[in-house]
PDB file of C-alpha atoms in Angstrom:
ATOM      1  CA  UNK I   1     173.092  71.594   6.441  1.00 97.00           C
ATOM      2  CA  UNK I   2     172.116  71.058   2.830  1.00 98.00           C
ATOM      3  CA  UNK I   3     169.841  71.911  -0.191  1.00 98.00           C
ATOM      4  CA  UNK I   4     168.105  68.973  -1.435  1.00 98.00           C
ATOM      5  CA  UNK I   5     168.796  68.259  -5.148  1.00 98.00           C
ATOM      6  CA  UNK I   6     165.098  65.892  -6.146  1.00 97.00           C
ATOM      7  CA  UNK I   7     167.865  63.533  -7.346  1.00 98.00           C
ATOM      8  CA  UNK I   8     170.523  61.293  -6.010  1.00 98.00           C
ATOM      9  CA  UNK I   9     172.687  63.126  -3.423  1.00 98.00           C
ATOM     10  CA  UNK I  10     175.866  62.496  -1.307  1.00 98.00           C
ATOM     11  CA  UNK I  11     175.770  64.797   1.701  1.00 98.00           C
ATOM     12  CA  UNK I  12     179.557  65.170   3.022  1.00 97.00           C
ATOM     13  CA  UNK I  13     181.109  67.008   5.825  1.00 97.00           C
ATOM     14  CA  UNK I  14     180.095  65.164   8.690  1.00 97.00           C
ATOM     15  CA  UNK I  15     183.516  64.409   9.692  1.00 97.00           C
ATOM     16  CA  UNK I  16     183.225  60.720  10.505  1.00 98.00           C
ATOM     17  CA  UNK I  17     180.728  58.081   9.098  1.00 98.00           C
ATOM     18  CA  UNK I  18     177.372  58.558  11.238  1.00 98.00           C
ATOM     19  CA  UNK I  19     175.561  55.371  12.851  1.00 98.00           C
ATOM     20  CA  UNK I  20     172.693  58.035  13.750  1.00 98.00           C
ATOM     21  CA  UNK I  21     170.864  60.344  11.465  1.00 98.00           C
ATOM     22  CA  UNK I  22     168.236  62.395  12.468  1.00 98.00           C
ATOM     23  CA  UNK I  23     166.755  64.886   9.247  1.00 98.00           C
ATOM     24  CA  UNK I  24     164.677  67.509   9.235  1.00 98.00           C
ATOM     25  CA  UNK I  25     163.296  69.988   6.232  1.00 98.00           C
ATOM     26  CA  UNK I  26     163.995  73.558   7.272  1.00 98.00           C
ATOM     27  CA  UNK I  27     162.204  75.544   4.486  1.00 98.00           C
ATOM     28  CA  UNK I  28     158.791  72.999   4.065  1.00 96.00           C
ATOM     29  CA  UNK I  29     156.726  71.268   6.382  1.00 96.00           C
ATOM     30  CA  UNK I  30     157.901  67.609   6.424  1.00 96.00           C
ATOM     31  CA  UNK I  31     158.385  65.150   8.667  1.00 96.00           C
ATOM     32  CA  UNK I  32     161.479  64.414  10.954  1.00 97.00           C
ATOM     33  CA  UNK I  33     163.178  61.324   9.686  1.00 98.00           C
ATOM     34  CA  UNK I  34     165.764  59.028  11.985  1.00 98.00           C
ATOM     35  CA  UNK I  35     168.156  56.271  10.390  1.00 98.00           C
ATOM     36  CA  UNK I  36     170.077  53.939  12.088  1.00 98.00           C
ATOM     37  CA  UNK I  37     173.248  51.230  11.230  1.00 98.00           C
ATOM     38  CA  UNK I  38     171.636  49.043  13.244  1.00 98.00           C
ATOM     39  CA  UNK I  39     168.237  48.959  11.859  1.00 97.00           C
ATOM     40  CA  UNK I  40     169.460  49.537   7.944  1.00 97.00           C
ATOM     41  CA  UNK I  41     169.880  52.123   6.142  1.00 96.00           C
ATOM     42  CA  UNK I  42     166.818  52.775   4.221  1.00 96.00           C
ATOM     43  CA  UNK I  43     164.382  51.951   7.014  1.00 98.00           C
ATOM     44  CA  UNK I  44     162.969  54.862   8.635  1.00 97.00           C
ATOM     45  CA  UNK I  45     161.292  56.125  11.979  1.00 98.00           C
ATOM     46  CA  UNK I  46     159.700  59.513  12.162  1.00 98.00           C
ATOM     47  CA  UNK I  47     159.551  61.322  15.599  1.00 97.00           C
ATOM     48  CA  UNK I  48     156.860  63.756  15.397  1.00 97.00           C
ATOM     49  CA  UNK I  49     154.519  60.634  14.497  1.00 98.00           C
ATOM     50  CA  UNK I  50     153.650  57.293  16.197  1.00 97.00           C
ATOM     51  CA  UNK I  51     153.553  55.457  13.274  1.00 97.00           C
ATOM     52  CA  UNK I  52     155.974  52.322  12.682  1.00 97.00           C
ATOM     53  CA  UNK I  53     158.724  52.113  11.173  1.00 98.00           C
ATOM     54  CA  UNK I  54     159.291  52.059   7.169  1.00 97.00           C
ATOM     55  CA  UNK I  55     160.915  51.030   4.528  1.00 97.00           C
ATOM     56  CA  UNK I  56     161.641  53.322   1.771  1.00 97.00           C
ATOM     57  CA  UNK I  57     164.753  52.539  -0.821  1.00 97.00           C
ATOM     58  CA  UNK I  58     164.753  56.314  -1.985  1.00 97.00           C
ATOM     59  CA  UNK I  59     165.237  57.896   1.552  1.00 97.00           C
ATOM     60  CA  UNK I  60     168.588  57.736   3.220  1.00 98.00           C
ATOM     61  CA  UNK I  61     170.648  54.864   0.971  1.00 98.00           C
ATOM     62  CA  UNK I  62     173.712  54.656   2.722  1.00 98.00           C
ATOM     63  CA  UNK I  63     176.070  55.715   5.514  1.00 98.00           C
ATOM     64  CA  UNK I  64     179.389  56.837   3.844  1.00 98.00           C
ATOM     65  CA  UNK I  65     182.983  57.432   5.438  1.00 98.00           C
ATOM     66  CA  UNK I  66     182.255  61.545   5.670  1.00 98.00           C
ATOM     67  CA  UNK I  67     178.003  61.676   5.469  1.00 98.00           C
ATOM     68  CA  UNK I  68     175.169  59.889   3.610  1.00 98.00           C
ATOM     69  CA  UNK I  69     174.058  59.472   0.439  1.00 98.00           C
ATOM     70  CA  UNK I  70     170.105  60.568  -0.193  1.00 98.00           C
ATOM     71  CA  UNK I  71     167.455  59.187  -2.525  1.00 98.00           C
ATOM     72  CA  UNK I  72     164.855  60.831  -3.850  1.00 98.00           C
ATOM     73  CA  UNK I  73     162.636  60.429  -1.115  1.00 96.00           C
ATOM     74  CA  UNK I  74     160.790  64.448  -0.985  1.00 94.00           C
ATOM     75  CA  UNK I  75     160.791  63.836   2.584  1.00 93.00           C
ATOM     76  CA  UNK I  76     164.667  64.369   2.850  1.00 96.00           C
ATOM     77  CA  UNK I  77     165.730  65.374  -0.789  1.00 97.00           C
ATOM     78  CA  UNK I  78     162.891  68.289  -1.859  1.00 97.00           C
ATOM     79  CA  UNK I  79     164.420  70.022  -4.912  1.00 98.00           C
ATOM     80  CA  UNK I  80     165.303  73.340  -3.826  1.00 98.00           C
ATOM     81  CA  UNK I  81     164.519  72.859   0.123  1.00 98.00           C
ATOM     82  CA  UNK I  82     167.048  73.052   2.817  1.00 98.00           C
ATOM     83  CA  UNK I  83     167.867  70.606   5.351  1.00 98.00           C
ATOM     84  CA  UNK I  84     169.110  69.855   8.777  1.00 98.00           C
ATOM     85  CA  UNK I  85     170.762  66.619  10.034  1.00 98.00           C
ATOM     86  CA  UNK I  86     172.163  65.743  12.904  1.00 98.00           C
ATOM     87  CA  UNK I  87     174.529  62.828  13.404  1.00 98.00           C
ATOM     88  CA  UNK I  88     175.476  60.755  16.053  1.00 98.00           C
ATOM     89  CA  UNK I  89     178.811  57.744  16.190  1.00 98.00           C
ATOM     90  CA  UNK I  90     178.305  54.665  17.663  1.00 98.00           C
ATOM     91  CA  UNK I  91     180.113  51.446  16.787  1.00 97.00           C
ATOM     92  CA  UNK I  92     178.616  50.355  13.277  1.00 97.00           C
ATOM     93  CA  UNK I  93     175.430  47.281  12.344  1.00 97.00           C
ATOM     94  CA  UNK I  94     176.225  46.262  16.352  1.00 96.00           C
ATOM     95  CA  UNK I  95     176.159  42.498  18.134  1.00 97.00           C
ATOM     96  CA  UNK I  96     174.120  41.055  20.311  1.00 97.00           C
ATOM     97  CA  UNK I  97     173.823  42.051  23.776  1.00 97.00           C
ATOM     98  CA  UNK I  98     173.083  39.491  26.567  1.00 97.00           C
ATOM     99  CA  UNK I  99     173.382  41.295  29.844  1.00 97.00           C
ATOM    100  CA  UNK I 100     169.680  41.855  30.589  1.00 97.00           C
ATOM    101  CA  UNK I 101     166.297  39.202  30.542  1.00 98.00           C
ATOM    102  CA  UNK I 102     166.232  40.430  26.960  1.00 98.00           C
ATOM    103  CA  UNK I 103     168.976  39.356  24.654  1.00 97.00           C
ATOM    104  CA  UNK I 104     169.129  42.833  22.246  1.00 97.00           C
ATOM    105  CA  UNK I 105     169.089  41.687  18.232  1.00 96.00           C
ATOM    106  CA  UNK I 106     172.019  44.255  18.104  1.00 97.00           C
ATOM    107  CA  UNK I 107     173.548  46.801  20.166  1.00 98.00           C
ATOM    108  CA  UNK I 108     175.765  49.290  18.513  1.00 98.00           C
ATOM    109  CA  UNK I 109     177.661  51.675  21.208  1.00 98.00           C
ATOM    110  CA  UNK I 110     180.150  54.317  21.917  1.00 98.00           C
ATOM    111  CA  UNK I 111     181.296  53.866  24.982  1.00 97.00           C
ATOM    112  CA  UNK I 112     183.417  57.370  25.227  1.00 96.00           C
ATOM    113  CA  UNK I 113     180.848  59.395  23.514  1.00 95.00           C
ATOM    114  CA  UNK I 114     178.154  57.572  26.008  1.00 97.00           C
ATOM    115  CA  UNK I 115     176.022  57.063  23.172  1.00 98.00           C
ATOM    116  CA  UNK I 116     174.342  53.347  21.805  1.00 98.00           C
ATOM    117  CA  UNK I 117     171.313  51.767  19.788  1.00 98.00           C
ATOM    118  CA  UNK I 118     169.525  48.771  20.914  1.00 97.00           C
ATOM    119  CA  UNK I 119     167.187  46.334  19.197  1.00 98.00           C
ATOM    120  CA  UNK I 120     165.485  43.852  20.757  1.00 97.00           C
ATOM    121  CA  UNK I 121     161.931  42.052  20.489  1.00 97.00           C
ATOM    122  CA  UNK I 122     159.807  42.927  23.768  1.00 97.00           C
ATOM    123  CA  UNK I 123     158.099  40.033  26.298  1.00 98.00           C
ATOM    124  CA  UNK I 124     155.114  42.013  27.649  1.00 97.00           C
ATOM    125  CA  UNK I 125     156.767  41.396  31.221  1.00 98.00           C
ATOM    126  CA  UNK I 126     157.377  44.138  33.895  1.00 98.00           C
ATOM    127  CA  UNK I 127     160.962  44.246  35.453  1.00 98.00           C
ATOM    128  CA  UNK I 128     162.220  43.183  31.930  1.00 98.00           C
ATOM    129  CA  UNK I 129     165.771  44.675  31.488  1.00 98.00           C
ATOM    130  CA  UNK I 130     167.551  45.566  28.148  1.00 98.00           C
ATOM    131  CA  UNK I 131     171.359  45.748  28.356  1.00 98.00           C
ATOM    132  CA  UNK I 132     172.981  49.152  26.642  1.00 98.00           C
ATOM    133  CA  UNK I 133     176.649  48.354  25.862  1.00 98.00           C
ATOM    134  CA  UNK I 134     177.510  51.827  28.075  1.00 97.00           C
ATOM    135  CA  UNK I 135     179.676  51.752  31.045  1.00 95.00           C
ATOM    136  CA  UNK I 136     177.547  54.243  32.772  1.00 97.00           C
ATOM    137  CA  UNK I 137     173.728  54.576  33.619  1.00 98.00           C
ATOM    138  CA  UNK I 138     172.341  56.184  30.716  1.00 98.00           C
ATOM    139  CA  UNK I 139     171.375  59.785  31.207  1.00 98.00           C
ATOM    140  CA  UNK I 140     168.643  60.062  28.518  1.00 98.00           C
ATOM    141  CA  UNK I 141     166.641  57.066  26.872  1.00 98.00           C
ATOM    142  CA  UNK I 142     164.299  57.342  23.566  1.00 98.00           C
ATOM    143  CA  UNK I 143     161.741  54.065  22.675  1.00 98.00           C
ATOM    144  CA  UNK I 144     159.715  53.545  19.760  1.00 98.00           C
ATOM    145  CA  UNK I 145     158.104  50.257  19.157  1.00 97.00           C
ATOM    146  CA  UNK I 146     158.876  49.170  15.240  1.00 97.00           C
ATOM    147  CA  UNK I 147     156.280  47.140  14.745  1.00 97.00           C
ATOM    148  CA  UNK I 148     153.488  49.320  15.208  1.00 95.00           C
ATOM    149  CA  UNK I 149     152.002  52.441  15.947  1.00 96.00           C
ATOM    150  CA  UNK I 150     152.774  53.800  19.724  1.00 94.00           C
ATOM    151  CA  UNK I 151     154.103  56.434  21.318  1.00 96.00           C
ATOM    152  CA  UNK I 152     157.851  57.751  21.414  1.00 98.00           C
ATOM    153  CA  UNK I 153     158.890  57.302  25.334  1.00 98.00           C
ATOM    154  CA  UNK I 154     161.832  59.479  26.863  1.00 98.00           C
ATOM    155  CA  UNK I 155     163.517  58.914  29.939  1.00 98.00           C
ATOM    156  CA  UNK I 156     165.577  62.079  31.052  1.00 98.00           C
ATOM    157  CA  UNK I 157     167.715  61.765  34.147  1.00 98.00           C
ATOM    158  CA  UNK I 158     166.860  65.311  34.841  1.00 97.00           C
ATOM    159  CA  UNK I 159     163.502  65.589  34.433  1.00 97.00           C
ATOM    160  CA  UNK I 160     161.938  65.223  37.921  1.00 96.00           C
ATOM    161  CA  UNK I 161     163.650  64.126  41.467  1.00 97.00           C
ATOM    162  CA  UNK I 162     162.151  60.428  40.297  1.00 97.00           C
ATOM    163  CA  UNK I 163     162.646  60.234  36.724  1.00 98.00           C
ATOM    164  CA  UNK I 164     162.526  57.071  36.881  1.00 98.00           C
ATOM    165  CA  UNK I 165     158.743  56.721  37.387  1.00 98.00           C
ATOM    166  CA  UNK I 166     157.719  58.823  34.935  1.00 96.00           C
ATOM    167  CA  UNK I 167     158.336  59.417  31.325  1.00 96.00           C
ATOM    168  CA  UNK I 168     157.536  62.174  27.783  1.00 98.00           C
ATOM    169  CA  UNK I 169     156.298  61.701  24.857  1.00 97.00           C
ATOM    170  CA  UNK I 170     158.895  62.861  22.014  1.00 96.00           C
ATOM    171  CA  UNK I 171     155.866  63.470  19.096  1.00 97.00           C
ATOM    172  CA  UNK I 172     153.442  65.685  21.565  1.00 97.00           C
ATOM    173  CA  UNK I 173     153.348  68.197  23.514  1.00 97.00           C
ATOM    174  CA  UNK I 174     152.060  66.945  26.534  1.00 97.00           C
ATOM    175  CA  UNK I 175     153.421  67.167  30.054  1.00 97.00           C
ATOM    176  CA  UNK I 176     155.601  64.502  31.776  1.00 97.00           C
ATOM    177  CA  UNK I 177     153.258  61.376  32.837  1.00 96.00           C
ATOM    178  CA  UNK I 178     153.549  59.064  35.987  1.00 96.00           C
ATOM    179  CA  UNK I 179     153.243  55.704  34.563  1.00 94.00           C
ATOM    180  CA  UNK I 180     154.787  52.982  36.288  1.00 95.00           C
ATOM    181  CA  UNK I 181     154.396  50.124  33.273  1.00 97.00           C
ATOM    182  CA  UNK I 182     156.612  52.267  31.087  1.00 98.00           C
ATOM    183  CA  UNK I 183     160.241  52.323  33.081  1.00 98.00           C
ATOM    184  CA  UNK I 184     159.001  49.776  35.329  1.00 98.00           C
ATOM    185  CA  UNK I 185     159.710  53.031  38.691  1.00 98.00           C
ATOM    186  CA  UNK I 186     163.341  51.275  38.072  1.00 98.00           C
ATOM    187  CA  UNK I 187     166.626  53.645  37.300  1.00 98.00           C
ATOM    188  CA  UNK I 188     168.961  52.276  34.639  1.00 98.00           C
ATOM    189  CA  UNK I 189     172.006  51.047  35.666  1.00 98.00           C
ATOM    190  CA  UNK I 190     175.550  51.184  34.608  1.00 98.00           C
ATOM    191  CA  UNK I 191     174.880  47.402  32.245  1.00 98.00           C
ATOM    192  CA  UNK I 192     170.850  47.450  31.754  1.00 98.00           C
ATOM    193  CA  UNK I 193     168.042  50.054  31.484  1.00 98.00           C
ATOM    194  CA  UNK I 194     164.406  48.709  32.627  1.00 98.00           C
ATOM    195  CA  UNK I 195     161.005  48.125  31.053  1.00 98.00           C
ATOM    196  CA  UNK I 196     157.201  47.713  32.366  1.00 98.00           C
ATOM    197  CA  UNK I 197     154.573  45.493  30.366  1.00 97.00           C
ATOM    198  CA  UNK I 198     153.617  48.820  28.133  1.00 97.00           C
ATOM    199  CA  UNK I 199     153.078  47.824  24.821  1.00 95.00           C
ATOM    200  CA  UNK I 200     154.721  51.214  23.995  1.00 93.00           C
ATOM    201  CA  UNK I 201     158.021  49.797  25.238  1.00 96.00           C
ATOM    202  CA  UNK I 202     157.821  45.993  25.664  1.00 97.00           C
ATOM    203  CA  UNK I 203     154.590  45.005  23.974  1.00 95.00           C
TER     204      UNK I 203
END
């Protein structure tokens, strides 16, 4: 937790350097932010919207040994409003993964927390596979294109007996949706998690 400052801040604490940032303003009605090693830094993905991803020099400038340090970006450093961030550890900027039909731009994982980040450019192809750097089948996945507006897709291992053929949206509130093109009806496996031709996922 913290109190934004309007100016330059270092937010400490954390207990390790994060590779995963998620903020959120508790006292005003702003958007969720998410910042990544892999991605950058200062480029930004917002979870309760479909928009693509930004780029924004004032917002979160820098993972540090303990925390971040904060521009002045309102969205995550109001004067006088109070924050929430969560934080997440996985192995720094990442390399390039080659076990699925897509070679990932980086993957960045923690194999003993079970956590990673993947990049990758999609193909349009159903069946397409995306390797994870985990050494077991991932129990929750989250998918945002970059490039352009589309929906947030989340696979949960527990959401239905065949969660694999279905998917949620993380920025609405509707129900789960049986749509083969997203997760391709295929279960991730222990090296690779699967896409369909969805331009949401693999456009």
């Amino acid at each position: 937790l913290y109190t934004g400052t309007g100016s330059e801040l270092a937010v400490s604490g954390v207990g390790f350097q994060p590779d995963f940032t998620w903020t959120k303003s508790r006292s005003n009605e702003l958007n969720h932010n998410t910042y990544d090693a892999v991605r950058g830094a200062t480029k930004l993905l917002k979870p309760n919207l479909n928009v693509e991803e930004g780029t924004d020099a004032q917002s979160l400038k820098s993972f540090d040994s303990d925390g971040f340090t904060v521009g002045t970006d309102t969205h995550i450093n109001t004067n006088g409003a109070t924050f929430v961030s969560w934080n997440w550890k996985a192995n720094g900027s990442g390399s390039s993964n080659t076990n699925g039909s897509i070679n990932t731009t980086a993957t960045s994982a923690n194999v003993d927390n079970g956590f990673s980040i993947s990049t990758w450019t999609g193909n349009a192809t159903s069946g397409a596979s995306v390797g994870h750097g985990l050494s077991k089948a991932p129990e929750m996945i989250i998918n945002k294109c970059r490039s352009s507006a589309g929906n947030w897709a989340v696979y949960h291992a527990g959401n239905t007996s065949a969660p694999e053929t279905e998917y949620l949206e993380l920025e609405t509130n509707a129900a789960t949706a049986d749509i083969e093109n997203i997760w391709n009806d295929q279960a991730p496996t222990s090296s690779v998690f699967y896409l369909g031709n969805n331009a949401s996922v693999n456009g």
